[in-house]
Amino acid sequence: MAAASPTPSPLLSLRRAAKSYGGVRALRGVDFDLRAGEVHALLGENGAGKSTLIKIITGAHRPDAGEITVAGRTLDGLTPALAQQLGIACIYQSPALFPDLTVAENIGLRLEPAGAMRRVDWGARHRRAAQLLQQVGASIAPAAEVRTLSMPEQQLVEIACAIGAGARIVVMDEPTASLTQREQERLFTVVRELRAAGVGVIYISHRLEEIFALADRVTVLRDGQSVGTHGLNEVTEAGLIKLMVGREVAQIYPPAESAPGEPVLTLRGVGCAASGVHGVSFEVRAGEIFGVAGLVGAGRTELARILFGLTPADAGEITLNRERLAPRSPPEAVARGIAYVPEDRRRHGVVLEMPIAQNMTMAVHRRLFPGGWLRGAAEQGLARDFIRDLAIKTAGPDAPGGSLSGGNQQKVSLARWLATQPRLLILDEPTQGVDVGAKSEIHRIIRQLAKDGLAVIMISSDLPEVLGMSDRIGVMRGGTLTAVLPGGSPAAAVMAAALGQNERPDPA
Ligand SMILES: Nc1ncnc2c1ncn2[C@@H]1O[C@H](COP(=O)(O)OP(=O)(O)OP(=O)(O)O)[C@@H](O)[C@H]1O
Ligand SMILES: [Mg+2]
């Protein structure tokens, strides 16, 4: 990191960048520099303007004011084509690849010049893809169809495209939100290689550990303004949080206050051939938070989908409050008092055209508004409560879902299921993509719900969260539950179980 030359001229710089959406001022004159060979983190609360800044850099949105200098050219805005031409590449959290084409075809389409008369050299295309995939450390066959790949693998394909295109600036907007530790480490290795090759990486994440492990500098945004750029060796976690939210936030987990009561949910040998889940047995009591840990692909989300009637079980027995449960559809599960907040809420959660209030109440319409006519007032009241409790940054309950930042959309979809007042609440990655302040708020709410007697299943790849929140921790591997550990177990014990290493004696 030693700066050899006195002032290396930045790869990219933004001056006084401003952007409004209608009346919302997303960016209010932000300065930002990216150097060659640095990982520059962008940090800020949900709605602070991070994604907006990225959209300006990738040419997806045009700034209302300000200028951007890339590769010695000063412009008052970019287009996606120009950004690409200037060596700017963006790795999205949900990669934008063609699912029915092979990996090599996708890479070819991105990198080879287009033209109707062009003949494809399949051999060369294949070799190039293989070489790029190797460069990012991916063991992916170039001939594999993209839809057979996991999200993290698709992300690596995107990075391979960026490297192949000779990108000098690589932008990553929350790339690790759905990665496990291992996949995350692989991604970090690739990012470090990019840095070593002189690429400038802009890296958005809400996970501070990650920023400290990876980034050289960090720029903190608050309410559309930059509140400073710092070397990571000159700031602390607490200091960054304070910069970000303007106050201290305790990063401690709320203590368990409830003594778990009667079993609410019981599974005996549950399986579903179609989703690869088999032989799952455990129970969850009223007032208990049952954490589910495991690697991506271990079957955690599949288990949730069985319980919610999305992929019905074809083996074993489930009981809810001592009555047999075999939901064949989500409405059946909802009618039995089950709520499921899915992961990847960015794609499955919020209806972008619909007002926030309706987004929040759509799962409870029949119960809350039997006659229909009271709907407006009751809906607004409920929405205002959730907007306040979850600190959702919005103009109000009538704003469309699509006007919210990513993290605030996630809070809306959480609110929708909390509004159903379920007996069993299944949360899949409940705090993925939300900022530290909102995260501790969501933890407090989950604890409160458990205290009120709800049974909670909390699936999470965030190990500190699983350890800090769970009364007991179920670990899944290879489609089944392989261990149940007491809450407060050491991280190493949970990881070992998730990886299938030798059962260690539990020191707890
Ligand atoms: N298309 C849009 N229409 C209206 N408002 C928008 C739109 N996109 C973003 N905004 C608003 O601009 C502000 C900044 O949003 P942005 O997406 O940049 O936040 P962010 O820092 O990326 O947050 P997150 O951590 O939640 O992803 C927010 O107040 C958001 O509601
Ligand atoms: Mg964002």
Coordinates of C-alpha atoms and ligand atoms in Angstrom, one line a residue:
M1 CA 0.0 0.0 0.0
A2 CA 3.0 2.3 0.2
A3 CA 2.5 5.1 -2.2
A4 CA 5.6 5.2 -4.3
S5 CA 4.8 8.4 -6.2
P6 CA 3.7 11.4 -4.3
T7 CA 0.2 11.9 -5.7
P8 CA -0.9 9.1 -8.0
S9 CA -3.6 10.5 -10.2
P10 CA -6.8 8.7 -9.6
L11 CA -8.4 6.2 -12.0
L12 CA -11.7 7.9 -11.5
S13 CA -12.9 10.9 -9.7
L14 CA -16.3 12.4 -9.1
R15 CA -16.7 16.1 -8.2
R16 CA -19.9 17.5 -6.6
A17 CA -22.0 14.7 -8.0
A18 CA -25.7 15.3 -7.4
K19 CA -28.8 13.2 -8.2
S20 CA -32.4 13.5 -7.2
Y21 CA -35.3 11.2 -7.8
G22 CA -38.4 13.4 -7.9
G23 CA -38.2 15.2 -4.6
V24 CA -35.7 12.8 -3.0
R25 CA -32.1 14.1 -3.0
A26 CA -30.2 10.8 -3.2
L27 CA -26.8 12.5 -3.7
R28 CA -26.1 16.1 -2.7
G29 CA -22.7 17.0 -4.2
V30 CA -20.4 14.0 -3.5
D31 CA -16.6 14.0 -4.1
F32 CA -15.1 10.6 -4.6
D33 CA -11.7 9.3 -5.8
L34 CA -10.6 5.8 -6.9
R35 CA -6.9 5.0 -7.2
A36 CA -5.3 2.2 -9.2
G37 CA -4.6 -0.8 -7.1
E38 CA -6.9 0.0 -4.2
V39 CA -10.0 -1.5 -2.8
H40 CA -12.2 1.4 -1.9
A41 CA -15.2 0.6 0.2
L42 CA -18.4 2.6 0.2
L43 CA -20.3 2.5 3.5
G44 CA -23.5 4.1 4.6
E45 CA -26.9 3.4 6.0
N46 CA -29.7 2.0 3.9
G47 CA -30.8 4.8 1.6
A48 CA -27.5 6.8 2.0
G49 CA -26.9 6.9 -1.7
K50 CA -24.3 4.2 -2.3
S51 CA -26.2 2.4 -5.2
T52 CA -27.0 5.8 -6.7
L53 CA -23.3 6.7 -6.7
I54 CA -22.5 3.4 -8.4
K55 CA -25.2 4.0 -11.0
I56 CA -23.6 7.2 -12.0
I57 CA -20.2 5.6 -12.3
T58 CA -21.5 2.8 -14.5
G59 CA -23.6 5.2 -16.6
A60 CA -26.9 3.6 -15.6
H61 CA -28.1 7.0 -14.3
R62 CA -27.0 10.5 -15.4
P63 CA -26.1 12.9 -12.5
D64 CA -28.1 16.1 -12.3
A65 CA -24.9 18.0 -11.6
G66 CA -21.2 17.5 -11.1
E67 CA -18.5 15.9 -13.2
I68 CA -16.7 12.6 -13.6
T69 CA -13.2 12.1 -14.7
V70 CA -12.1 8.7 -16.0
A71 CA -8.9 7.9 -17.9
G72 CA -8.1 11.6 -18.2
R73 CA -11.5 12.5 -19.7
T74 CA -13.8 14.8 -17.8
L75 CA -17.4 14.3 -18.6
D76 CA -20.7 15.5 -17.1
G77 CA -22.1 12.0 -17.3
L78 CA -21.6 8.5 -18.7
T79 CA -23.6 6.1 -20.7
P80 CA -23.4 2.3 -20.0
A81 CA -21.6 1.9 -23.4
L82 CA -19.1 4.6 -22.7
A83 CA -18.5 3.3 -19.1
Q84 CA -17.7 -0.1 -20.6
Q85 CA -15.4 1.4 -23.2
L86 CA -13.6 3.3 -20.4
G87 CA -12.9 0.0 -18.6
I88 CA -15.6 0.1 -15.9
A89 CA -17.3 -3.1 -15.1
C90 CA -20.0 -3.8 -12.5
I91 CA -20.5 -7.2 -10.7
Y92 CA -24.1 -7.3 -9.6
Q93 CA -25.4 -9.3 -6.7
S94 CA -27.8 -11.2 -9.0
P95 CA -25.7 -11.6 -12.1
A96 CA -27.2 -10.7 -15.4
L97 CA -26.3 -13.7 -17.5
F98 CA -28.3 -15.7 -20.0
P99 CA -29.4 -18.8 -18.1
D100 CA -30.0 -21.0 -21.1
L101 CA -26.6 -20.4 -22.7
T102 CA -23.4 -22.0 -21.6
V103 CA -20.8 -20.2 -19.6
A104 CA -18.5 -20.0 -22.6
E105 CA -21.3 -18.6 -24.7
N106 CA -22.1 -15.9 -22.1
I107 CA -18.5 -14.9 -21.8
G108 CA -18.2 -14.9 -25.6
L109 CA -21.2 -12.7 -26.0
R110 CA -19.7 -10.1 -23.6
L111 CA -16.3 -10.1 -25.0
E112 CA -16.4 -10.9 -28.7
P113 CA -17.3 -8.1 -31.1
A114 CA -20.8 -8.5 -32.3
G115 CA -21.7 -8.7 -36.0
A116 CA -24.2 -10.6 -38.1
M117 CA -21.6 -12.0 -40.5
R118 CA -19.2 -13.0 -37.8
R119 CA -18.4 -16.6 -37.5
V120 CA -17.9 -18.0 -34.1
D121 CA -14.6 -19.7 -33.4
W122 CA -16.0 -22.2 -30.9
G123 CA -12.6 -23.6 -30.0
A124 CA -11.1 -20.2 -29.2
R125 CA -14.2 -19.2 -27.4
H126 CA -14.0 -22.3 -25.2
R127 CA -10.3 -21.9 -24.5
R128 CA -10.7 -18.2 -23.6
A129 CA -13.5 -19.0 -21.2
A130 CA -11.5 -21.8 -19.6
Q131 CA -8.5 -19.6 -19.1
L132 CA -10.6 -16.7 -17.6
L133 CA -12.4 -19.1 -15.3
Q134 CA -9.1 -20.5 -14.1
Q135 CA -7.9 -17.0 -13.4
V136 CA -10.8 -16.3 -11.0
G137 CA -10.2 -19.7 -9.4
A138 CA -13.5 -21.1 -10.5
S139 CA -13.9 -24.8 -11.1
I140 CA -16.7 -24.3 -13.6
A141 CA -16.9 -26.1 -16.9
P142 CA -17.2 -23.7 -19.9
A143 CA -19.8 -26.0 -21.4
A144 CA -22.1 -25.8 -18.3
E145 CA -25.4 -24.0 -18.8
V146 CA -25.5 -20.9 -16.6
R147 CA -28.8 -21.9 -15.0
T148 CA -27.1 -25.0 -13.5
L149 CA -24.7 -22.7 -11.6
S150 CA -25.2 -21.3 -8.1
M151 CA -25.4 -17.5 -7.6
P152 CA -21.8 -17.3 -6.3
E153 CA -20.6 -19.3 -9.4
Q154 CA -22.4 -16.9 -11.7
Q155 CA -20.8 -14.0 -9.9
L156 CA -17.4 -15.5 -10.7
V157 CA -18.4 -15.8 -14.3
E158 CA -19.3 -12.1 -14.2
I159 CA -15.8 -11.3 -12.8
A160 CA -14.3 -13.5 -15.5
C161 CA -16.1 -11.3 -18.0
A162 CA -14.7 -8.2 -16.4
I163 CA -11.2 -9.5 -16.4
G164 CA -11.6 -10.6 -20.0
A165 CA -12.8 -7.2 -21.0
G166 CA -9.7 -5.7 -19.4
A167 CA -11.6 -3.7 -16.9
R168 CA -9.6 -1.1 -14.9
I169 CA -12.4 -0.3 -12.6
V170 CA -14.5 -3.0 -11.0
V171 CA -17.6 -2.1 -9.0
M172 CA -19.2 -4.5 -6.6
D173 CA -22.5 -3.7 -4.9
E174 CA -23.0 -6.0 -2.0
P175 CA -21.4 -9.0 -3.7
T176 CA -21.2 -11.2 -0.6
A177 CA -24.8 -10.8 0.7
S178 CA -25.6 -14.4 -0.2
L179 CA -22.2 -16.0 0.0
T180 CA -21.0 -18.4 2.6
Q181 CA -17.7 -17.9 4.3
R182 CA -15.9 -20.1 1.9
E183 CA -17.3 -18.5 -1.2
Q184 CA -16.6 -15.2 0.4
E185 CA -13.0 -16.1 0.9
R186 CA -12.7 -17.1 -2.7
L187 CA -14.2 -13.8 -3.8
F188 CA -11.7 -12.0 -1.6
T189 CA -8.8 -13.8 -3.2
V190 CA -10.0 -12.7 -6.6
V191 CA -10.5 -9.1 -5.5
R192 CA -7.0 -9.1 -4.0
E193 CA -5.6 -10.4 -7.3
L194 CA -7.5 -7.6 -9.2
R195 CA -5.9 -5.1 -6.8
A196 CA -2.5 -6.5 -7.3
A197 CA -3.0 -6.2 -11.0
G198 CA -3.6 -2.4 -10.6
V199 CA -7.4 -2.5 -10.9
G200 CA -9.4 -0.1 -8.8
V201 CA -12.2 -1.9 -7.0
I202 CA -15.2 -0.1 -5.5
Y203 CA -16.7 -2.3 -2.9
I204 CA -20.1 -1.8 -1.2
S205 CA -20.9 -3.9 1.9
H206 CA -22.7 -3.5 5.2
R207 CA -20.4 -6.0 6.8
L208 CA -17.7 -4.1 8.6
E209 CA -15.5 -7.1 9.2
E210 CA -15.4 -7.6 5.5
I211 CA -14.4 -4.0 4.8
F212 CA -11.6 -4.2 7.4
A213 CA -10.4 -7.4 5.9
L214 CA -10.4 -6.3 2.3
A215 CA -10.4 -2.6 1.8
D216 CA -7.6 0.0 1.8
R217 CA -9.8 3.1 2.1
V218 CA -13.4 3.7 2.9
T219 CA -15.8 6.6 2.0
V220 CA -18.7 7.0 4.3
L221 CA -22.0 8.4 2.9
R222 CA -24.7 9.8 5.0
D223 CA -27.9 11.3 3.6
G224 CA -26.4 11.7 0.2
Q225 CA -23.3 13.4 1.3
S226 CA -19.8 12.1 1.8
V227 CA -18.8 12.4 5.5
G228 CA -15.2 11.5 4.8
T229 CA -12.7 9.2 3.2
H230 CA -10.3 7.3 5.5
G231 CA -7.6 4.7 5.4
L232 CA -8.8 1.6 7.2
N233 CA -5.7 1.7 9.3
E234 CA -6.8 5.0 10.8
V235 CA -10.4 4.2 11.8
T236 CA -12.1 1.7 14.2
E237 CA -15.4 -0.1 13.7
A238 CA -17.1 2.0 16.3
G239 CA -15.7 5.1 14.6
L240 CA -17.1 4.1 11.3
I241 CA -20.5 3.3 12.7
K242 CA -20.6 6.7 14.3
L243 CA -19.7 8.4 11.0
M244 CA -22.3 6.4 9.3
V245 CA -25.3 6.9 11.5
G246 CA -24.2 9.9 13.5
R247 CA -24.6 8.2 16.8
E248 CA -23.3 5.1 18.7
V249 CA -24.9 1.8 17.9
A250 CA -24.2 -1.1 20.3
Q251 CA -23.3 -4.2 18.2
I252 CA -24.4 -6.6 20.9
Y253 CA -27.2 -9.1 20.6
P254 CA -30.2 -8.6 22.8
P255 CA -30.2 -11.3 25.6
A256 CA -32.7 -14.1 25.5
E257 CA -35.5 -13.2 27.9
S258 CA -37.9 -16.0 27.2
A259 CA -37.9 -19.6 28.6
P260 CA -39.1 -21.7 25.7
G261 CA -42.4 -23.4 26.3
E262 CA -44.3 -26.2 24.5
P263 CA -43.1 -27.5 21.2
V264 CA -44.9 -25.6 18.4
L265 CA -43.3 -27.4 15.4
T266 CA -42.1 -30.9 15.2
L267 CA -40.4 -32.6 12.3
R268 CA -39.8 -36.4 12.1
G269 CA -37.7 -37.7 9.2
V270 CA -39.0 -35.1 6.9
G271 CA -37.8 -35.1 3.3
C272 CA -38.6 -34.0 -0.2
A273 CA -37.0 -35.8 -3.1
A274 CA -37.4 -33.0 -5.5
S275 CA -35.4 -30.5 -3.4
G276 CA -32.9 -33.0 -2.0
V277 CA -33.9 -32.7 1.6
H278 CA -34.1 -35.9 3.6
G279 CA -34.4 -37.3 7.2
V280 CA -34.8 -33.9 9.0
S281 CA -35.9 -34.2 12.6
F282 CA -36.1 -31.4 15.2
E283 CA -38.5 -29.4 17.1
V284 CA -39.0 -25.7 17.8
R285 CA -40.7 -24.5 21.0
A286 CA -42.9 -21.5 21.6
G287 CA -40.6 -18.6 22.5
E288 CA -37.6 -20.2 21.0
I289 CA -35.3 -18.9 18.3
F290 CA -34.0 -21.9 16.4
G291 CA -31.0 -20.8 14.3
V292 CA -30.2 -22.8 11.1
A293 CA -26.6 -22.7 10.0
G294 CA -24.9 -24.3 7.1
L295 CA -23.3 -23.6 3.8
V296 CA -25.2 -22.3 0.7
G297 CA -26.6 -25.4 -0.9
A298 CA -26.9 -27.3 2.4
G299 CA -30.7 -27.4 2.1
R300 CA -31.7 -24.6 4.5
T301 CA -33.9 -22.6 2.2
E302 CA -35.3 -25.9 0.8
L303 CA -36.3 -26.8 4.3
A304 CA -38.1 -23.5 4.7
R305 CA -39.8 -24.0 1.4
I306 CA -41.2 -27.4 2.6
L307 CA -42.6 -25.9 5.7
F308 CA -44.2 -23.1 3.7
G309 CA -45.9 -25.5 1.2
L310 CA -43.8 -24.3 -1.7
T311 CA -42.2 -27.7 -2.3
P312 CA -44.4 -30.1 -0.2
A313 CA -42.7 -32.9 1.8
D314 CA -43.0 -36.4 0.4
A315 CA -41.5 -38.2 3.5
G316 CA -41.8 -38.0 7.3
E317 CA -44.2 -36.1 9.5
I318 CA -44.6 -32.5 10.5
T319 CA -46.9 -31.3 13.3
L320 CA -47.8 -27.8 14.2
N321 CA -49.4 -27.3 17.6
R322 CA -49.8 -31.1 17.8
E323 CA -51.8 -31.2 14.6
R324 CA -50.5 -32.7 11.4
L325 CA -49.1 -30.2 9.0
A326 CA -48.7 -30.9 5.3
P327 CA -49.1 -27.6 3.5
R328 CA -49.4 -28.0 -0.3
S329 CA -49.3 -24.2 -1.0
P330 CA -48.3 -21.0 0.8
P331 CA -51.9 -19.9 1.5
E332 CA -52.4 -23.2 3.3
A333 CA -49.3 -22.6 5.4
V334 CA -50.4 -19.0 6.1
A335 CA -53.8 -20.2 7.2
R336 CA -52.0 -22.5 9.7
G337 CA -50.1 -19.5 11.2
I338 CA -46.8 -19.8 9.3
A339 CA -45.0 -16.8 7.9
Y340 CA -42.0 -17.1 5.7
V341 CA -39.7 -14.2 4.9
P342 CA -37.7 -15.4 2.0
E343 CA -34.0 -14.7 1.2
D344 CA -33.2 -12.7 -1.9
R345 CA -36.0 -10.4 -1.1
R346 CA -34.7 -8.1 -3.8
R347 CA -36.2 -10.4 -6.4
H348 CA -39.1 -12.0 -4.5
G349 CA -40.1 -9.4 -2.0
V350 CA -41.4 -6.1 -2.9
V351 CA -43.8 -5.2 -5.7
L352 CA -42.1 -2.2 -7.2
E353 CA -45.2 -0.5 -8.6
M354 CA -47.3 -0.9 -5.5
P355 CA -47.3 1.6 -2.6
I356 CA -45.3 0.7 0.4
A357 CA -48.5 0.4 2.6
Q358 CA -50.1 -2.1 0.3
N359 CA -46.8 -4.0 0.0
M360 CA -46.9 -4.4 3.8
T361 CA -50.5 -5.4 4.1
M362 CA -50.9 -7.7 1.1
A363 CA -50.6 -10.8 3.2
V364 CA -53.2 -9.7 5.8
H365 CA -55.9 -8.2 3.6
R366 CA -58.6 -10.6 4.5
R367 CA -58.0 -10.5 8.2
L368 CA -57.5 -6.8 8.7
F369 CA -60.0 -5.5 6.2
P370 CA -62.9 -7.9 6.0
G371 CA -65.3 -5.3 4.6
G372 CA -62.8 -3.6 2.4
W373 CA -64.0 -0.1 3.2
L374 CA -61.8 0.5 6.3
R375 CA -58.8 -0.5 4.4
G376 CA -57.3 2.9 3.7
A377 CA -57.0 4.1 7.3
A378 CA -56.0 0.8 8.9
E379 CA -53.5 0.2 6.2
Q380 CA -51.9 3.6 6.6
G381 CA -51.7 3.2 10.4
L382 CA -50.1 -0.2 10.1
A383 CA -47.6 1.0 7.5
R384 CA -46.7 4.1 9.5
D385 CA -45.9 1.9 12.6
F386 CA -43.6 -0.3 10.6
I387 CA -41.9 2.6 8.8
R388 CA -41.2 4.0 12.3
D389 CA -40.2 0.7 14.0
L390 CA -38.0 -0.5 11.2
A391 CA -36.6 3.0 10.4
I392 CA -37.6 2.7 6.8
K393 CA -36.3 5.6 4.8
T394 CA -39.1 6.8 2.6
A395 CA -41.3 9.8 1.8
G396 CA -44.3 7.9 3.2
P397 CA -46.6 4.9 3.0
D398 CA -47.8 5.9 -0.5
A399 CA -44.4 5.9 -2.2
P400 CA -44.0 3.0 -4.5
G401 CA -41.8 0.0 -3.5
G402 CA -39.5 0.7 -6.3
S403 CA -38.5 4.1 -4.9
L404 CA -36.8 2.4 -1.9
S405 CA -33.1 1.6 -1.6
G406 CA -32.3 -2.1 -1.5
G407 CA -32.1 -2.4 2.2
N408 CA -35.3 -0.5 2.8
Q409 CA -37.1 -2.9 0.4
Q410 CA -36.0 -5.7 2.5
K411 CA -37.5 -4.1 5.6
V412 CA -40.8 -3.8 3.8
S413 CA -40.9 -7.4 3.0
L414 CA -40.1 -8.3 6.6
A415 CA -42.9 -6.0 7.7
R416 CA -45.4 -7.8 5.5
W417 CA -44.8 -11.1 7.3
L418 CA -44.6 -9.6 10.7
A419 CA -48.0 -8.1 10.0
T420 CA -49.5 -11.6 9.7
Q421 CA -48.9 -12.2 13.4
P422 CA -47.8 -15.8 12.9
R423 CA -47.3 -18.7 15.3
L424 CA -44.2 -19.9 13.5
L425 CA -42.0 -17.3 11.8
I426 CA -39.4 -18.5 9.3
L427 CA -36.8 -16.0 8.5
D428 CA -34.3 -16.6 5.7
E429 CA -31.3 -14.3 6.0
P430 CA -33.3 -11.7 7.9
T431 CA -30.6 -9.0 8.0
Q432 CA -28.9 -9.5 4.7
G433 CA -28.3 -6.2 3.1
V434 CA -29.5 -4.0 6.0
D435 CA -27.3 -1.5 7.7
V436 CA -25.9 -1.9 11.3
G437 CA -28.6 0.3 12.9
A438 CA -31.5 -1.5 11.2
K439 CA -29.8 -4.9 11.9
S440 CA -29.8 -4.4 15.7
E441 CA -33.4 -3.1 15.4
I442 CA -34.5 -6.3 13.5
H443 CA -32.7 -8.4 16.2
R444 CA -34.6 -6.6 18.9
I445 CA -37.9 -7.2 17.1
I446 CA -37.1 -10.9 16.6
R447 CA -36.3 -11.3 20.3
Q448 CA -39.5 -9.5 21.2
L449 CA -41.5 -11.8 19.0
A450 CA -40.0 -14.8 20.7
K451 CA -40.7 -13.3 24.0
D452 CA -44.3 -12.9 22.9
G453 CA -44.4 -16.7 22.4
L454 CA -43.7 -17.1 18.7
A455 CA -41.6 -20.0 17.5
V456 CA -38.9 -18.6 15.2
I457 CA -36.7 -20.4 12.7
M458 CA -33.9 -18.2 11.7
I459 CA -31.7 -19.2 8.7
S460 CA -28.6 -17.2 8.5
S461 CA -25.1 -17.3 6.9
D462 CA -24.0 -14.6 9.3
L463 CA -22.3 -16.7 11.9
P464 CA -22.1 -14.0 14.6
E465 CA -25.9 -13.5 14.1
V466 CA -26.7 -17.2 14.4
L467 CA -24.5 -17.5 17.5
G468 CA -25.8 -14.3 19.1
M469 CA -29.5 -14.8 18.5
S470 CA -30.2 -18.5 18.7
D471 CA -31.5 -20.5 21.7
R472 CA -30.4 -23.6 19.8
I473 CA -28.5 -24.0 16.5
G474 CA -29.4 -26.6 13.9
V475 CA -26.7 -27.2 11.4
M476 CA -27.5 -28.5 7.9
R477 CA -25.3 -30.2 5.5
G478 CA -26.0 -32.2 2.3
G479 CA -29.8 -31.7 2.6
T480 CA -30.2 -32.9 6.2
L481 CA -29.8 -31.7 9.7
T482 CA -26.6 -33.0 11.0
A483 CA -26.3 -31.4 14.4
V484 CA -28.2 -29.4 17.0
L485 CA -25.9 -27.3 19.2
P486 CA -26.8 -25.1 22.2
G487 CA -27.0 -21.4 21.7
G488 CA -23.7 -19.7 22.5
S489 CA -21.7 -22.6 21.0
P490 CA -18.3 -21.5 19.7
A491 CA -18.2 -20.5 16.1
A492 CA -15.6 -23.2 15.4
A493 CA -18.1 -25.9 16.5
V494 CA -20.8 -24.6 14.1
M495 CA -18.4 -24.3 11.2
A496 CA -17.0 -27.8 11.8
A497 CA -20.5 -29.2 11.8
A498 CA -21.4 -27.3 8.6
L499 CA -18.3 -28.5 6.9
G500 CA -18.8 -32.1 8.1
Q501 CA -15.6 -32.2 10.0
N502 CA -15.1 -34.6 12.9
E503 CA -17.7 -34.1 15.6
R504 CA -15.9 -32.2 18.3
P505 CA -16.9 -32.5 22.0
D506 CA -19.0 -29.5 22.8
P507 CA -17.3 -27.3 25.4
A508 CA -20.5 -25.4 26.1
Ligands
LIG1 N1 -35.8 4.9 -8.6 C1 -35.9 5.7 -7.5 N2 -37.0 6.5 -7.3 C2 -37.1 7.2 -6.2 N3 -36.2 7.3 -5.2 C3 -35.1 6.5 -5.3 C4 -34.9 5.7 -6.5 N4 -33.7 5.0 -6.3 C5 -33.3 5.4 -5.1 N5 -34.1 6.3 -4.5 C6 -33.9 7.0 -3.2 O1 -32.6 7.5 -3.2 C7 -32.0 7.4 -1.9 C8 -30.6 6.6 -2.1 O2 -30.9 5.3 -2.5 P1 -29.7 4.3 -2.8 O3 -30.3 3.1 -3.5 O4 -28.6 5.0 -3.5 O5 -29.3 3.9 -1.3 P2 -28.2 2.8 -0.8 O6 -27.2 3.6 -0.1 O7 -27.7 2.0 -1.9 O8 -29.0 2.0 0.3 P3 -29.0 0.3 0.5 O9 -27.9 0.1 1.6 O10 -30.3 0.2 1.2 O11 -28.9 -0.4 -0.7 C9 -33.0 6.6 -1.1 O12 -33.7 7.6 -0.3 C10 -33.9 6.0 -2.1 O13 -35.2 5.9 -1.6
MG2 MG -28.0 -0.1 -2.5

